[in-house]
PDB file of C-alpha atoms in Angstrom:
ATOM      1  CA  UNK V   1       0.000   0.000   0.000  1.00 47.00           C
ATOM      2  CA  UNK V   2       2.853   2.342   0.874  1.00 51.00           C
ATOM      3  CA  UNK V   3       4.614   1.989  -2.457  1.00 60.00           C
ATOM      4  CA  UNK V   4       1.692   2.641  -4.310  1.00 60.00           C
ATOM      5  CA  UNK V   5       0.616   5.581  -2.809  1.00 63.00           C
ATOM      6  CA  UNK V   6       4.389   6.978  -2.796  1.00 66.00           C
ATOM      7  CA  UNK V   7       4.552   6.526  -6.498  1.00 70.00           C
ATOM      8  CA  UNK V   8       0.595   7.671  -7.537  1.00 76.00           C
ATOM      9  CA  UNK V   9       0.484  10.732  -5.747  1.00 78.00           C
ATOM     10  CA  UNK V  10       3.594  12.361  -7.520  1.00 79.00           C
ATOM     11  CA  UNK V  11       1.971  11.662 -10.460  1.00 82.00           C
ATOM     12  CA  UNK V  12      -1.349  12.554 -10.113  1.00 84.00           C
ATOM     13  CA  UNK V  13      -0.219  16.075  -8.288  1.00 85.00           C
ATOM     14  CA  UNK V  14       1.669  16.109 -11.930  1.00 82.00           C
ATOM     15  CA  UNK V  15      -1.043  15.454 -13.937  1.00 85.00           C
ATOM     16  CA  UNK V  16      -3.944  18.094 -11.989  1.00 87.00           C
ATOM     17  CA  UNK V  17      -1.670  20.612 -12.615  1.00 82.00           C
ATOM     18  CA  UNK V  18      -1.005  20.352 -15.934  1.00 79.00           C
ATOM     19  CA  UNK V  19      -4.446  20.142 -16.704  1.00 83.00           C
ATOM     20  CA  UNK V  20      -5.580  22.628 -14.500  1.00 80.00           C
ATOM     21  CA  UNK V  21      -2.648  24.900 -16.318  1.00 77.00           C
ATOM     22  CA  UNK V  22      -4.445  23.405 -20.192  1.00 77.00           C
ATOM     23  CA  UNK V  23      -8.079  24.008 -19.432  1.00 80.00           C
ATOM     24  CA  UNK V  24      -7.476  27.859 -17.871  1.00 81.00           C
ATOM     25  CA  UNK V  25      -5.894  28.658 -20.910  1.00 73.00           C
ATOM     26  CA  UNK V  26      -2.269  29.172 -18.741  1.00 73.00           C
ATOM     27  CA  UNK V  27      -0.344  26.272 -20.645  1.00 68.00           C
ATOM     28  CA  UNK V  28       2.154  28.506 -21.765  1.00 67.00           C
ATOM     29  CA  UNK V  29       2.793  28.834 -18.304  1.00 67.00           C
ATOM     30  CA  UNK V  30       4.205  24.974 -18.150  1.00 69.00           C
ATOM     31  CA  UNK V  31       7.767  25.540 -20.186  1.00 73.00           C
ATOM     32  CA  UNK V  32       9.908  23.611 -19.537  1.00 73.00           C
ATOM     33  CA  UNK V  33      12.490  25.155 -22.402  1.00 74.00           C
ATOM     34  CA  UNK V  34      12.207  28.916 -20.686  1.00 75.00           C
ATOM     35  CA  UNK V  35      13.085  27.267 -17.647  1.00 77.00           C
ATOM     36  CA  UNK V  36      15.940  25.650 -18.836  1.00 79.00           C
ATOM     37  CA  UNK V  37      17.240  29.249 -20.842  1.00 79.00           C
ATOM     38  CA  UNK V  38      16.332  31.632 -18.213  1.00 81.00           C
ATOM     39  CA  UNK V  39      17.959  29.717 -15.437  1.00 84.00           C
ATOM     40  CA  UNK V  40      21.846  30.854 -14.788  1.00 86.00           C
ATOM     41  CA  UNK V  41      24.500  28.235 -16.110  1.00 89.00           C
ATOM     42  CA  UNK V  42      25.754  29.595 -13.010  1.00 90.00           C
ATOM     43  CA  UNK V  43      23.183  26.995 -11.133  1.00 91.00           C
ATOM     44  CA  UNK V  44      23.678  24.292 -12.983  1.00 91.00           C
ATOM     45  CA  UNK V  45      27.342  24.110 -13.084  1.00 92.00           C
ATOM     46  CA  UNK V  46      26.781  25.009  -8.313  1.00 92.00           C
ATOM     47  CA  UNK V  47      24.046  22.597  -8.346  1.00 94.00           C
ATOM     48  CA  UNK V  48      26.232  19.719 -10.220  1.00 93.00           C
ATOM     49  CA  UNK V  49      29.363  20.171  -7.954  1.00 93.00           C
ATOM     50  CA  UNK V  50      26.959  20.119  -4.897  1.00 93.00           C
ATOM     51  CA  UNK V  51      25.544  16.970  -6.282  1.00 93.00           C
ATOM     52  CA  UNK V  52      28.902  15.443  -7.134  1.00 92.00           C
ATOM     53  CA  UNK V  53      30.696  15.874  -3.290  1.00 92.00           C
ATOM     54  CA  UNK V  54      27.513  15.465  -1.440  1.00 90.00           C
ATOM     55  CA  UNK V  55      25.926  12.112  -3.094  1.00 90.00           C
ATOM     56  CA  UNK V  56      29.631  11.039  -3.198  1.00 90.00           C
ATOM     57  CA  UNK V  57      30.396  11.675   0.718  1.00 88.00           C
ATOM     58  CA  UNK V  58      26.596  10.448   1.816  1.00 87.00           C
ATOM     59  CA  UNK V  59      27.922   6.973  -0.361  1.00 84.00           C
ATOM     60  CA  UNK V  60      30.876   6.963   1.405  1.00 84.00           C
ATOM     61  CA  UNK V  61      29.042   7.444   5.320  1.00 79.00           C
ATOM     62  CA  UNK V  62      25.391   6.702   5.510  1.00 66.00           C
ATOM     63  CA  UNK V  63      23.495   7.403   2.774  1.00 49.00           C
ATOM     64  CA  UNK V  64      19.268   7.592   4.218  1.00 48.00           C
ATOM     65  CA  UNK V  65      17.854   6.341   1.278  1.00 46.00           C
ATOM     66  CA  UNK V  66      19.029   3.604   1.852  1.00 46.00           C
ATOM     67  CA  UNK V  67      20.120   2.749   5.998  1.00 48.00           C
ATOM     68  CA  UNK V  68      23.351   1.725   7.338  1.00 51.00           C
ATOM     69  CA  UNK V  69      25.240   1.614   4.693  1.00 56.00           C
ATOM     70  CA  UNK V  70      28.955   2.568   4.047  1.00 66.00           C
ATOM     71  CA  UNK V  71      31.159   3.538   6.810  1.00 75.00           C
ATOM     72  CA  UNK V  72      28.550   3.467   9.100  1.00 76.00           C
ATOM     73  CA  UNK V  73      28.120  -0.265   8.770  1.00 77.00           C
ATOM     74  CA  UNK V  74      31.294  -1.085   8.397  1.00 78.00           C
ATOM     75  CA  UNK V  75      32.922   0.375  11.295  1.00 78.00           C
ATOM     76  CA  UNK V  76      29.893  -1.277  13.470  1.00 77.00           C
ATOM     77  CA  UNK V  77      30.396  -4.230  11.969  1.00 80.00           C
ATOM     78  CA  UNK V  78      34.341  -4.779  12.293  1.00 80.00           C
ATOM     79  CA  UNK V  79      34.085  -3.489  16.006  1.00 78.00           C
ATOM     80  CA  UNK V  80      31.062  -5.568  16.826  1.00 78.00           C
ATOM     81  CA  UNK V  81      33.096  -8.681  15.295  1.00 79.00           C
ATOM     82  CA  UNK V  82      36.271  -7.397  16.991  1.00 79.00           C
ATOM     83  CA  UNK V  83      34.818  -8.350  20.747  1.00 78.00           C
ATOM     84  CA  UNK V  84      34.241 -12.092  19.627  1.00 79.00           C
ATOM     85  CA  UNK V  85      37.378 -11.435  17.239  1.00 82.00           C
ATOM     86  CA  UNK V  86      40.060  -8.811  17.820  1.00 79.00           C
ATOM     87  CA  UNK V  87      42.530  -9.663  14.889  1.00 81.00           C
ATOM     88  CA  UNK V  88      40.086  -8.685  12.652  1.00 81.00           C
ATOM     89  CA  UNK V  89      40.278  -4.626  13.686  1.00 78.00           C
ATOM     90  CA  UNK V  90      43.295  -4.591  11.956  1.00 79.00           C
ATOM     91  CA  UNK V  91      42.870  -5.995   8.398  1.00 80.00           C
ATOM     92  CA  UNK V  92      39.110  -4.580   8.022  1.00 80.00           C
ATOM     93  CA  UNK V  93      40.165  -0.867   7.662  1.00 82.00           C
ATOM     94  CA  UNK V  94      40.775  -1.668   4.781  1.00 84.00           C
ATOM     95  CA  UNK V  95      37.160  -1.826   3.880  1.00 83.00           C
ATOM     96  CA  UNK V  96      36.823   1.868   5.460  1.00 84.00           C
ATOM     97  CA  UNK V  97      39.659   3.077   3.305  1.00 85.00           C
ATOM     98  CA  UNK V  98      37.182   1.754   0.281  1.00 85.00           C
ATOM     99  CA  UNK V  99      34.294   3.365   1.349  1.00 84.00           C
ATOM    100  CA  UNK V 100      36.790   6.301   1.913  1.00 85.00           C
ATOM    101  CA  UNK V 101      37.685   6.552  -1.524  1.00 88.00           C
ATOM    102  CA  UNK V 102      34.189   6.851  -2.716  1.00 88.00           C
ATOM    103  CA  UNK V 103      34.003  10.671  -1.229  1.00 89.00           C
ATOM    104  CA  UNK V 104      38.015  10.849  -2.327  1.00 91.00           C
ATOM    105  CA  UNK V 105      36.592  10.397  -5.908  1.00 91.00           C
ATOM    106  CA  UNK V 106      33.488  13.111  -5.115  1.00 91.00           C
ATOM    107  CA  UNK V 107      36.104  15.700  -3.864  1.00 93.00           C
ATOM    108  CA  UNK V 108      38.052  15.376  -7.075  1.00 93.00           C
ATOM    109  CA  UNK V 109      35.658  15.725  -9.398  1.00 93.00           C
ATOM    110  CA  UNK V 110      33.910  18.884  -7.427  1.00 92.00           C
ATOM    111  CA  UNK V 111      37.979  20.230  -7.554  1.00 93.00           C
ATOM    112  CA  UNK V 112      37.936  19.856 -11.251  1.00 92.00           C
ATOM    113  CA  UNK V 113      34.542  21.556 -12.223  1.00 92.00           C
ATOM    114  CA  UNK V 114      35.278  24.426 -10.512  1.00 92.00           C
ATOM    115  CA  UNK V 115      38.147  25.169 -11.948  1.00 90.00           C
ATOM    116  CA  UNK V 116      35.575  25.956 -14.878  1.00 89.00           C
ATOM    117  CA  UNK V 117      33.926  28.477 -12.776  1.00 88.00           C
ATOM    118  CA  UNK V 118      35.125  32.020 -13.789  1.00 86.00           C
ATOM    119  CA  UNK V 119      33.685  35.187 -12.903  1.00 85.00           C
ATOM    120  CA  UNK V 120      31.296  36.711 -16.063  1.00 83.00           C
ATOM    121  CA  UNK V 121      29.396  39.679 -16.229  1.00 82.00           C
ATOM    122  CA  UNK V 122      25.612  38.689 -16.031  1.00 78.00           C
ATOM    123  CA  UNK V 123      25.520  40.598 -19.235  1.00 77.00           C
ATOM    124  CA  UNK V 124      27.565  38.311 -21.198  1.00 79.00           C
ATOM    125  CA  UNK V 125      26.736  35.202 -19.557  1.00 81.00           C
ATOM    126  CA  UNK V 126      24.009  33.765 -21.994  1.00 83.00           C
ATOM    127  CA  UNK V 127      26.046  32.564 -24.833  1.00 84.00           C
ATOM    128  CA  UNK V 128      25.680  29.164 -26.084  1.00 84.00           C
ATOM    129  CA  UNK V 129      28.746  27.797 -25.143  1.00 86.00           C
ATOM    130  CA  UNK V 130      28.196  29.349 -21.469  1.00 87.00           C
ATOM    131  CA  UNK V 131      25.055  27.283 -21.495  1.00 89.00           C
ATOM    132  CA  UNK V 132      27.109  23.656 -22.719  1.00 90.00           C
ATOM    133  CA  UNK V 133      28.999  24.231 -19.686  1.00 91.00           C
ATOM    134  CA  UNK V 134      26.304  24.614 -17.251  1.00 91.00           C
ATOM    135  CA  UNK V 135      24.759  21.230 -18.585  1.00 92.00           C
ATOM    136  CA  UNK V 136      27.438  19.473 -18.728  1.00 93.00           C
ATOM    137  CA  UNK V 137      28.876  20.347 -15.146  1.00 93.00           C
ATOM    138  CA  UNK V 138      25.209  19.122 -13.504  1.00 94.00           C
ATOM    139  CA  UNK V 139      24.641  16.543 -15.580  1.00 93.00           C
ATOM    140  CA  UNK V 140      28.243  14.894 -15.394  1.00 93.00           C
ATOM    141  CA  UNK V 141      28.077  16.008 -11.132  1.00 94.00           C
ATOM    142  CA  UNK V 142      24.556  13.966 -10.834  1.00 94.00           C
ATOM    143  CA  UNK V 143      26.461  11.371 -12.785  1.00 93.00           C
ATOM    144  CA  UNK V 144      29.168  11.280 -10.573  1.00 93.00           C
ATOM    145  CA  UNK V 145      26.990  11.418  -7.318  1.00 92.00           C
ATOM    146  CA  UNK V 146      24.748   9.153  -8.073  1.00 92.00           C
ATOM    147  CA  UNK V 147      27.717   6.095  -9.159  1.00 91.00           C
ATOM    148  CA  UNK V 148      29.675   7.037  -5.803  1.00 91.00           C
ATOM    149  CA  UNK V 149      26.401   6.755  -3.863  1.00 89.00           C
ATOM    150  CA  UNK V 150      26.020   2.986  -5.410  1.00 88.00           C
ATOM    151  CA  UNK V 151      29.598   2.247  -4.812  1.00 88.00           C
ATOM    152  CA  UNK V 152      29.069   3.373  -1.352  1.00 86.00           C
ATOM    153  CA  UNK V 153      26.064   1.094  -0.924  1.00 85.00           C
ATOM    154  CA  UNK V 154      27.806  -1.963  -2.541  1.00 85.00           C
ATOM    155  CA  UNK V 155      31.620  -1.219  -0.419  1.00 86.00           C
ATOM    156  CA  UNK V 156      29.335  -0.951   2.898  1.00 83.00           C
ATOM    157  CA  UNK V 157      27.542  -4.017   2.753  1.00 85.00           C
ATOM    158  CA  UNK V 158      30.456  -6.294   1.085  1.00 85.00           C
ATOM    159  CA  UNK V 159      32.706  -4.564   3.737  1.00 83.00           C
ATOM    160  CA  UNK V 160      30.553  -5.519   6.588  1.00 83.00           C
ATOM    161  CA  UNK V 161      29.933  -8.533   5.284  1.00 84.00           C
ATOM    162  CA  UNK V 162      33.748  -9.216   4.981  1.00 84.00           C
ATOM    163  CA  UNK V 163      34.216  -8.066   8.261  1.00 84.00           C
ATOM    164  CA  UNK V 164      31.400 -10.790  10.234  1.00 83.00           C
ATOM    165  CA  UNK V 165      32.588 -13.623   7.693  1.00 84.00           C
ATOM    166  CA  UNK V 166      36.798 -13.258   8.892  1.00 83.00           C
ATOM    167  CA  UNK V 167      35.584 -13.054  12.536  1.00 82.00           C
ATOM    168  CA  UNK V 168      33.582 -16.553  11.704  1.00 82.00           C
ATOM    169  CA  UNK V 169      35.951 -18.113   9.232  1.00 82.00           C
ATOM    170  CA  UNK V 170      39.474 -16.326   8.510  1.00 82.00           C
ATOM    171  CA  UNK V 171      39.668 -18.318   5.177  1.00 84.00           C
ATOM    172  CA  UNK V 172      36.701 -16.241   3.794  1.00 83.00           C
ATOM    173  CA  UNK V 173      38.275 -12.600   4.052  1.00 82.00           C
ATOM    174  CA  UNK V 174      40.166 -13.134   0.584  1.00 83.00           C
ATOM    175  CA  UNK V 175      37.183 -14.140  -1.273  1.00 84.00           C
ATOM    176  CA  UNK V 176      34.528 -11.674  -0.080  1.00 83.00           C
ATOM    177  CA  UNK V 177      37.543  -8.748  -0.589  1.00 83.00           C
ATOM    178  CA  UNK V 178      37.843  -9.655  -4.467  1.00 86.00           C
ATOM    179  CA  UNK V 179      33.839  -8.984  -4.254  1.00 85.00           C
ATOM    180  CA  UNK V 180      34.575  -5.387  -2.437  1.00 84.00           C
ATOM    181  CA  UNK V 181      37.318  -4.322  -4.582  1.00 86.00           C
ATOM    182  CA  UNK V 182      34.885  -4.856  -7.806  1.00 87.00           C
ATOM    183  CA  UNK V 183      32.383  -2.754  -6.423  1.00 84.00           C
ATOM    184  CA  UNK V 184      34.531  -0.104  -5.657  1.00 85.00           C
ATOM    185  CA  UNK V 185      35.379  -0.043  -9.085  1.00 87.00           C
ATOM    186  CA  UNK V 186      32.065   1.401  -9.897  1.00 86.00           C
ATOM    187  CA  UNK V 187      32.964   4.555  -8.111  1.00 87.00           C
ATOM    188  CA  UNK V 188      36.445   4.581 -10.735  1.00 89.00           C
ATOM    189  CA  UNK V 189      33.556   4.576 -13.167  1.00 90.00           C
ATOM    190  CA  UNK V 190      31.911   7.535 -12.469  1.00 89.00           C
ATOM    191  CA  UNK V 191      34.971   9.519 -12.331  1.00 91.00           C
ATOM    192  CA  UNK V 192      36.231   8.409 -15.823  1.00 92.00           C
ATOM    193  CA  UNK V 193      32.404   9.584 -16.956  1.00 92.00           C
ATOM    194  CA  UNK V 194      32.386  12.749 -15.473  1.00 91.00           C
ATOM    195  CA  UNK V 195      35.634  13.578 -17.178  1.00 91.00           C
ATOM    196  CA  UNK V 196      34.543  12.501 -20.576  1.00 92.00           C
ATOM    197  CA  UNK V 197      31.234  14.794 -20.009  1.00 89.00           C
ATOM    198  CA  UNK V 198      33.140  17.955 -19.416  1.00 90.00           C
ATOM    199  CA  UNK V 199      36.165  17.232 -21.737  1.00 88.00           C
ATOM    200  CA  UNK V 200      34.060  19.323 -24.582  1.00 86.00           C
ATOM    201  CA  UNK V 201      33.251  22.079 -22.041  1.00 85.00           C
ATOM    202  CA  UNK V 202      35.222  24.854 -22.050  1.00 86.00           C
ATOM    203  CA  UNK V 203      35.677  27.401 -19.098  1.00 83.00           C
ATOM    204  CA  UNK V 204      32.744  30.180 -18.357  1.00 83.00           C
ATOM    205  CA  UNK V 205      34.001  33.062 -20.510  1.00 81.00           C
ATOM    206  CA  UNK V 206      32.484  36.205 -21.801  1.00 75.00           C
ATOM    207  CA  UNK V 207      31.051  37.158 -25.313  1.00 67.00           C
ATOM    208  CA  UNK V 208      30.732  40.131 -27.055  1.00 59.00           C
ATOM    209  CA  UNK V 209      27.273  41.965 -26.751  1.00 55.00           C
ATOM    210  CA  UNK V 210      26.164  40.686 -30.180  1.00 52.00           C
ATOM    211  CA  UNK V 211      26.342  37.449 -28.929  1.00 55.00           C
ATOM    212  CA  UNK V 212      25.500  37.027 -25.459  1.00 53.00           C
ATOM    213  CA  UNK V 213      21.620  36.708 -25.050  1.00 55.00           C
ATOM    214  CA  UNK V 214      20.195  33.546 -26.970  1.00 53.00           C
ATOM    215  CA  UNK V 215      16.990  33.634 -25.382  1.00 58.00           C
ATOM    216  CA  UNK V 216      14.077  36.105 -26.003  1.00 54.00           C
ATOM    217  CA  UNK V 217      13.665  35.122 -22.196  1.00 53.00           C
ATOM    218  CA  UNK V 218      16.835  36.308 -20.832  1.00 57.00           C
ATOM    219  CA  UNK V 219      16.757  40.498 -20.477  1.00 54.00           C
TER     220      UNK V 219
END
């Protein structure tokens, strides 16, 4: 019952107010292309970095949507093994240095987008290229989040996992680490993406007046 009503009433909230907005006459109102020109590249390119170091470091400690997951399970689990087990203490971290790296990977990609971030008059903002720049930096920093807050997931469970099976049965650490380093990877793979999506953008840069608004929206 829960999961229908989470996913219906979105959409029907959706749907009453588009046709409240077609049968007033307001459609116009509902554009989603004005919104997208008359919003600042500056906000996309802030809104993708925030995505990129904030999905990345709630992968990396305890991400709600989905609970106990990456540090925060590990570190509970190696020290809750570590009173039946204490040798394992040691070892484990590693699994914390892998969930560790998933925020590493955030940081580094928020470091490199803003290093496109230059200051432009508001009056030569709007230029086409300006606007690639924007997209690319949210798009490639949801990208980015969203693969370091899976990696997170998958390092936090394996990890704790790792940790209760070596307190059990030493001979299973090896096994279940192979396991945790290949979903650690997936973090790697977000970072390679988010470089290839901003490889094409160039830095925020002024035009010349003739050129600068490319939007009958922008004034």
């Amino acid at each position: 019952m829960y999961s229908y009503s989470s996913h219906a009433l979105p959409a029907f909230v959706v749907a009453a107010v588009a046709l409240y907005l077609l049968f007033t006459g307001s459609g116009e109102a509902f554009n989603v292309g004005r919104f997208l020109e008359e919003t600042s590249p500056y906000a996309w390119a802030g809104t993708g970095v925030g995505l990129c170091i904030g999905l990345s470091v709630l992968g990396a400690g305890w991400p709600p949507v989905t609970p106990r997951r990456g540090i925060l399970v590990t570190g509970s689990s190696i020290l809750g093994g570590g009173v039946r087990s204490p040798r394992i203490t040691t070892k484990n971290l590693i699994s914390i240095i892998f969930c560790e790296v998933v925020a590493i990977y955030g940081v580094i990609i928020g470091i490199v987008y803003t290093a496109k971030l230059q200051a432009v008059p508001e009056t030569l903002l709007y230029t086409p290229e300006n606007y690639f720049t924007g997209y690319a930096l949210f798009w490639g920093g949801l990208t980015v989040g969203l693969c370091n807050l899976l990696c997170g997931v998958a390092v936090g469970i394996t990890g704790s996992t790792a940790a209760l099976a070596d307190a059990a049965d030493p001979n299973l650490f090896v096994k279940i680490l192979v396991v945790e380093v290949f979903g650690s990877i997936m973090g790697l793979f977000g970072l390679i993406v988010g470089l290839l999506m901003v490889s094409s953008a160039a830095d925020f840069s002024a035009a010349g007046p003739a050129s600068a608004v490319v939007s009958p929206y922008v004034h």
